[in-house]
Amino acid sequence: MRVPRYSSVAESIRAEISSADFRAGDLLPSEADLGSRFGVSRITVRKALEVLRGEGLVESQQGRGWVVKRAPLRQILGEFATIEHQLEEIGVVPQRRIIASRVITATGRLEEILGGGELLEVTRVNLADGSPFAKVTVWVPSYLGKGLSIADLEHRSFYELLSASHVLRRPLKRAVQTIAGVSIAGADADLLKVVPGVPGLLCERITFDEGDHPILFSRSLFPASMAVFEIELTSALDSVTPTGLRLMESS
């Protein structure tokens, strides 16, 4: 049986993705260039790319073209651990690149969560195997961040740094995290290398010590196609809502 030409083109591109000639996040050649390369029409190329899109291998990004799709990064919410630690466990190399670090005065919601006074605010981009997947901003009382260098912040998580600090009186114990759907704006889209307006996930986490005092507040922005959050659901007596899972009404 004669194989359709678009199937042959799809197979060739699929093989290059599998052999890492094209890596996650790479921009594929234009449809016109692919047509010239394989000696087929742009319509045939488009059908081949649609096949690969259906397989979850590529995606079309407005203003960029066809891009090799990254596999979503999975974070298990039932564990008190950083996503970087979970990435290391599956063989992905995590990195942090500091964008800004400054001391601010707590106001508004930050004051409600962490109390008044000065806070250390650190903004960074998180990378997996060199590709950005999250913009993260962290706030802690400034006395806890005193003496931390940019190198410290890039090579170790705040959980590790605070746990090793003699200034922290009680160990970090638990965290509460909320997740909301958002649209990623221009500057953040540039940072995360996605098209402005794509769906995103905004995760806010408050971390408490053993005395149940809030110590750290973080806000992480993920492109929705790059992150999966997993939680194990168990039955709870006299309740239809699993432990640790709540529905939040928007204000």
GROMACS .gro file of C-alpha atoms in nm:
model
  251
    1MET     CA    1   0.000   0.000   0.000
    2ARG     CA    2   0.133   0.342  -0.097
    3VAL     CA    3   0.216   0.560   0.204
    4PRO     CA    4   0.076   0.917   0.180
    5ARG     CA    5   0.352   1.172   0.124
    6TYR     CA    6   0.258   1.371   0.434
    7SER     CA    7   0.302   1.054   0.644
    8SER     CA    8   0.656   1.015   0.513
    9VAL     CA    9   0.734   1.379   0.593
   10ALA     CA   10   0.587   1.338   0.943
   11GLU     CA   11   0.796   1.024   0.999
   12SER     CA   12   1.116   1.204   0.894
   13ILE     CA   13   1.053   1.496   1.131
   14ARG     CA   14   0.947   1.253   1.406
   15ALA     CA   15   1.275   1.065   1.367
   16GLU     CA   16   1.475   1.387   1.396
   17ILE     CA   17   1.291   1.479   1.715
   18SER     CA   18   1.353   1.131   1.856
   19SER     CA   19   1.725   1.148   1.772
   20ALA     CA   20   1.751   1.495   1.936
   21ASP     CA   21   1.834   1.673   1.609
   22PHE     CA   22   1.544   1.894   1.720
   23ARG     CA   23   1.519   1.944   2.095
   24ALA     CA   24   1.231   2.057   2.314
   25GLY     CA   25   1.169   2.427   2.255
   26ASP     CA   26   1.353   2.438   1.920
   27LEU     CA   27   1.192   2.627   1.635
   28LEU     CA   28   1.139   2.407   1.330
   29PRO     CA   29   1.224   2.535   0.981
   30SER     CA   30   0.941   2.726   0.814
   31GLU     CA   31   0.675   2.538   0.621
   32ALA     CA   32   0.824   2.675   0.298
   33ASP     CA   33   1.174   2.554   0.392
   34LEU     CA   34   1.042   2.211   0.490
   35GLY     CA   35   0.853   2.193   0.160
   36SER     CA   36   1.173   2.267  -0.034
   37ARG     CA   37   1.370   2.019   0.171
   38PHE     CA   38   1.126   1.730   0.117
   39GLY     CA   39   1.015   1.833  -0.232
   40VAL     CA   40   0.649   1.867  -0.137
   41SER     CA   41   0.388   2.143  -0.120
   42ARG     CA   42   0.321   2.354   0.187
   43ILE     CA   43  -0.019   2.184   0.215
   44THR     CA   44   0.158   1.848   0.249
   45VAL     CA   45   0.396   1.993   0.509
   46ARG     CA   46   0.104   2.139   0.704
   47LYS     CA   47  -0.075   1.800   0.708
   48ALA     CA   48   0.245   1.635   0.835
   49LEU     CA   49   0.283   1.893   1.112
   50GLU     CA   50  -0.082   1.852   1.211
   51VAL     CA   51  -0.017   1.478   1.252
   52LEU     CA   52   0.276   1.556   1.482
   53ARG     CA   53   0.069   1.811   1.673
   54GLY     CA   54  -0.194   1.542   1.732
   55GLU     CA   55   0.081   1.322   1.877
   56GLY     CA   56   0.185   1.601   2.115
   57LEU     CA   57   0.530   1.642   1.956
   58VAL     CA   58   0.499   1.995   1.813
   59GLU     CA   59   0.286   2.304   1.858
   60SER     CA   60   0.217   2.616   1.654
   61GLN     CA   61   0.303   2.943   1.828
   62GLN     CA   62   0.167   3.264   1.684
   63GLY     CA   63   0.445   3.492   1.567
   64ARG     CA   64   0.710   3.216   1.590
   65GLY     CA   65   0.602   2.915   1.387
   66TRP     CA   66   0.618   2.543   1.465
   67VAL     CA   67   0.805   2.450   1.784
   68VAL     CA   68   0.909   2.117   1.930
   69LYS     CA   69   0.687   2.074   2.233
   70ARG     CA   70   0.831   2.032   2.580
   71ALA     CA   71   0.698   1.748   2.788
   72PRO     CA   72   0.512   1.896   3.089
   73LEU     CA   73   0.711   1.904   3.412
   74ARG     CA   74   0.531   1.711   3.685
   75GLN     CA   75   0.523   1.829   4.047
   76ILE     CA   76   0.370   1.616   4.322
   77LEU     CA   77   0.184   1.847   4.561
   78GLY     CA   78   0.160   1.599   4.846
   79GLU     CA   79   0.535   1.628   4.912
   80PHE     CA   80   0.703   1.910   5.103
   81ALA     CA   81   0.977   1.955   4.844
   82THR     CA   82   1.090   2.193   4.573
   83ILE     CA   83   1.020   2.124   4.206
   84GLU     CA   84   1.396   2.137   4.145
   85HIS     CA   85   1.446   1.839   4.376
   86GLN     CA   86   1.172   1.647   4.196
   87LEU     CA   87   1.330   1.728   3.858
   88GLU     CA   88   1.667   1.595   3.973
   89GLU     CA   89   1.501   1.268   4.071
   90ILE     CA   90   1.386   1.210   3.711
   91GLY     CA   91   1.720   1.307   3.556
   92VAL     CA   92   1.636   1.664   3.450
   93VAL     CA   93   1.902   1.928   3.525
   94PRO     CA   94   1.741   2.225   3.711
   95GLN     CA   95   1.893   2.572   3.710
   96ARG     CA   96   1.805   2.909   3.861
   97ARG     CA   97   1.893   3.243   3.705
   98ILE     CA   98   1.850   3.545   3.932
   99ILE     CA   99   1.684   3.842   3.763
  100ALA     CA  100   1.660   4.080   4.059
  101SER     CA  101   1.724   4.090   4.432
  102ARG     CA  102   1.626   4.382   4.655
  103VAL     CA  103   1.498   4.479   5.000
  104ILE     CA  104   1.146   4.623   5.015
  105THR     CA  105   0.901   4.733   5.283
  106ALA     CA  106   0.612   4.492   5.335
  107THR     CA  107   0.276   4.641   5.236
  108GLY     CA  108  -0.065   4.511   5.137
  109ARG     CA  109  -0.089   4.135   5.097
  110LEU     CA  110   0.280   4.083   5.175
  111GLU     CA  111   0.231   4.254   5.510
  112GLU     CA  112  -0.078   4.042   5.579
  113ILE     CA  113   0.113   3.720   5.512
  114LEU     CA  114   0.462   3.788   5.648
  115GLY     CA  115   0.403   4.081   5.882
  116GLY     CA  116   0.545   4.432   5.867
  117GLY     CA  117   0.905   4.541   5.826
  118GLU     CA  118   1.160   4.479   5.553
  119LEU     CA  119   1.150   4.183   5.317
  120LEU     CA  120   1.408   4.037   5.083
  121GLU     CA  121   1.248   4.003   4.740
  122VAL     CA  122   1.419   3.772   4.490
  123THR     CA  123   1.296   3.718   4.134
  124ARG     CA  124   1.440   3.441   3.921
  125VAL     CA  125   1.369   3.225   3.620
  126ASN     CA  126   1.376   2.846   3.666
  127LEU     CA  127   1.517   2.631   3.387
  128ALA     CA  128   1.499   2.260   3.307
  129ASP     CA  129   1.784   2.131   3.088
  130GLY     CA  130   1.850   2.492   2.989
  131SER     CA  131   1.490   2.580   2.891
  132PRO     CA  132   1.288   2.830   3.101
  133PHE     CA  133   0.972   2.688   3.256
  134ALA     CA  134   0.881   2.924   3.543
  135LYS     CA  135   0.923   3.278   3.671
  136VAL     CA  136   0.949   3.272   4.050
  137THR     CA  137   0.941   3.556   4.304
  138VAL     CA  138   1.019   3.480   4.668
  139TRP     CA  139   0.977   3.701   4.975
  140VAL     CA  140   1.128   3.636   5.320
  141PRO     CA  141   1.196   3.865   5.619
  142SER     CA  142   1.516   4.050   5.532
  143TYR     CA  143   1.704   3.931   5.843
  144LEU     CA  144   1.673   3.572   5.716
  145GLY     CA  145   1.829   3.662   5.384
  146LYS     CA  146   2.113   3.871   5.525
  147GLY     CA  147   2.448   3.763   5.385
  148LEU     CA  148   2.306   3.554   5.100
  149SER     CA  149   2.489   3.607   4.771
  150ILE     CA  150   2.358   3.575   4.416
  151ALA     CA  151   2.561   3.254   4.387
  152ASP     CA  152   2.389   3.118   4.700
  153LEU     CA  153   2.047   3.198   4.554
  154GLU     CA  154   2.127   3.039   4.218
  155HIS     CA  155   2.281   2.717   4.348
  156ARG     CA  156   2.057   2.635   4.646
  157SER     CA  157   1.685   2.666   4.710
  158PHE     CA  158   1.548   2.895   4.980
  159TYR     CA  159   1.436   2.583   5.166
  160GLU     CA  160   1.795   2.459   5.177
  161LEU     CA  161   1.941   2.800   5.261
  162LEU     CA  162   1.695   2.872   5.541
  163SER     CA  163   1.719   2.520   5.686
  164ALA     CA  164   2.097   2.560   5.708
  165SER     CA  165   2.072   2.907   5.860
  166HIS     CA  166   2.138   2.962   6.230
  167VAL     CA  167   1.900   3.259   6.221
  168LEU     CA  168   1.592   3.043   6.156
  169ARG     CA  169   1.464   2.949   6.502
  170ARG     CA  170   1.238   2.658   6.405
  171PRO     CA  171   1.254   2.417   6.108
  172LEU     CA  172   1.027   2.466   5.810
  173LYS     CA  173   0.733   2.231   5.852
  174ARG     CA  174   0.452   2.273   5.600
  175ALA     CA  175   0.323   2.482   5.311
  176VAL     CA  176  -0.011   2.590   5.167
  177GLN     CA  177  -0.027   2.630   4.790
  178THR     CA  178  -0.297   2.777   4.566
  179ILE     CA  179  -0.309   2.749   4.186
  180ALA     CA  180  -0.502   2.978   3.952
  181GLY     CA  181  -0.533   3.008   3.577
  182VAL     CA  182  -0.398   3.330   3.423
  183SER     CA  183  -0.293   3.476   3.089
  184ILE     CA  184   0.082   3.538   3.056
  185ALA     CA  185   0.161   3.903   2.975
  186GLY     CA  186   0.424   4.042   2.740
  187ALA     CA  187   0.731   4.079   2.964
  188ASP     CA  188   0.673   3.745   3.134
  189ALA     CA  189   0.606   3.581   2.795
  190ASP     CA  190   0.942   3.709   2.668
  191LEU     CA  191   1.114   3.570   2.976
  192LEU     CA  192   0.949   3.229   2.938
  193LYS     CA  193   0.984   3.227   2.557
  194VAL     CA  194   0.613   3.188   2.488
  195VAL     CA  195   0.367   3.393   2.284
  196PRO     CA  196   0.197   3.672   2.485
  197GLY     CA  197  -0.153   3.576   2.591
  198VAL     CA  198  -0.095   3.200   2.628
  199PRO     CA  199  -0.261   3.031   2.929
  200GLY     CA  200  -0.053   3.011   3.244
  201LEU     CA  201  -0.070   2.872   3.597
  202LEU     CA  202  -0.001   3.109   3.887
  203CYS     CA  203   0.104   2.922   4.201
  204GLU     CA  204   0.131   3.093   4.537
  205ARG     CA  205   0.286   2.913   4.832
  206ILE     CA  206   0.311   3.013   5.198
  207THR     CA  207   0.565   2.812   5.397
  208PHE     CA  208   0.535   2.782   5.776
  209ASP     CA  209   0.778   2.677   6.047
  210GLU     CA  210   0.713   2.430   6.331
  211GLY     CA  211   0.551   2.708   6.533
  212ASP     CA  212   0.307   2.765   6.245
  213HIS     CA  213   0.452   3.108   6.171
  214PRO     CA  214   0.465   3.209   5.801
  215ILE     CA  215   0.831   3.235   5.697
  216LEU     CA  216   0.835   3.241   5.319
  217PHE     CA  217   0.595   3.348   5.046
  218SER     CA  218   0.652   3.260   4.680
  219ARG     CA  219   0.472   3.325   4.355
  220SER     CA  220   0.550   3.103   4.052
  221LEU     CA  221   0.425   3.153   3.697
  222PHE     CA  222   0.425   2.852   3.462
  223PRO     CA  223   0.307   2.827   3.101
  224ALA     CA  224   0.011   2.589   3.135
  225SER     CA  225   0.152   2.354   2.870
  226MET     CA  226   0.477   2.310   3.066
  227ALA     CA  227   0.351   2.206   3.409
  228VAL     CA  228   0.140   1.929   3.560
  229PHE     CA  229   0.054   1.927   3.930
  230GLU     CA  230  -0.033   1.592   4.082
  231ILE     CA  231  -0.204   1.518   4.412
  232GLU     CA  232  -0.312   1.184   4.555
  233LEU     CA  233  -0.677   1.177   4.657
  234THR     CA  234  -0.783   0.964   4.952
  235SER     CA  235  -1.125   0.913   5.104
  236ALA     CA  236  -1.212   1.120   5.409
  237LEU     CA  237  -1.486   1.015   5.651
  238ASP     CA  238  -1.797   1.237   5.632
  239SER     CA  239  -1.639   1.455   5.365
  240VAL     CA  240  -1.661   1.478   4.987
  241THR     CA  241  -1.344   1.686   4.969
  242PRO     CA  242  -1.009   1.500   4.990
  243THR     CA  243  -0.768   1.609   5.261
  244GLY     CA  244  -0.547   1.893   5.139
  245LEU     CA  245  -0.775   1.989   4.852
  246ARG     CA  246  -1.015   2.284   4.868
  247LEU     CA  247  -1.215   2.479   4.615
  248MET     CA  248  -1.152   2.853   4.646
  249GLU     CA  249  -1.412   3.110   4.545
  250SER     CA  250  -1.276   3.405   4.348
  251SER     CA  251  -1.318   3.740   4.519
   0.00000   0.00000   0.00000
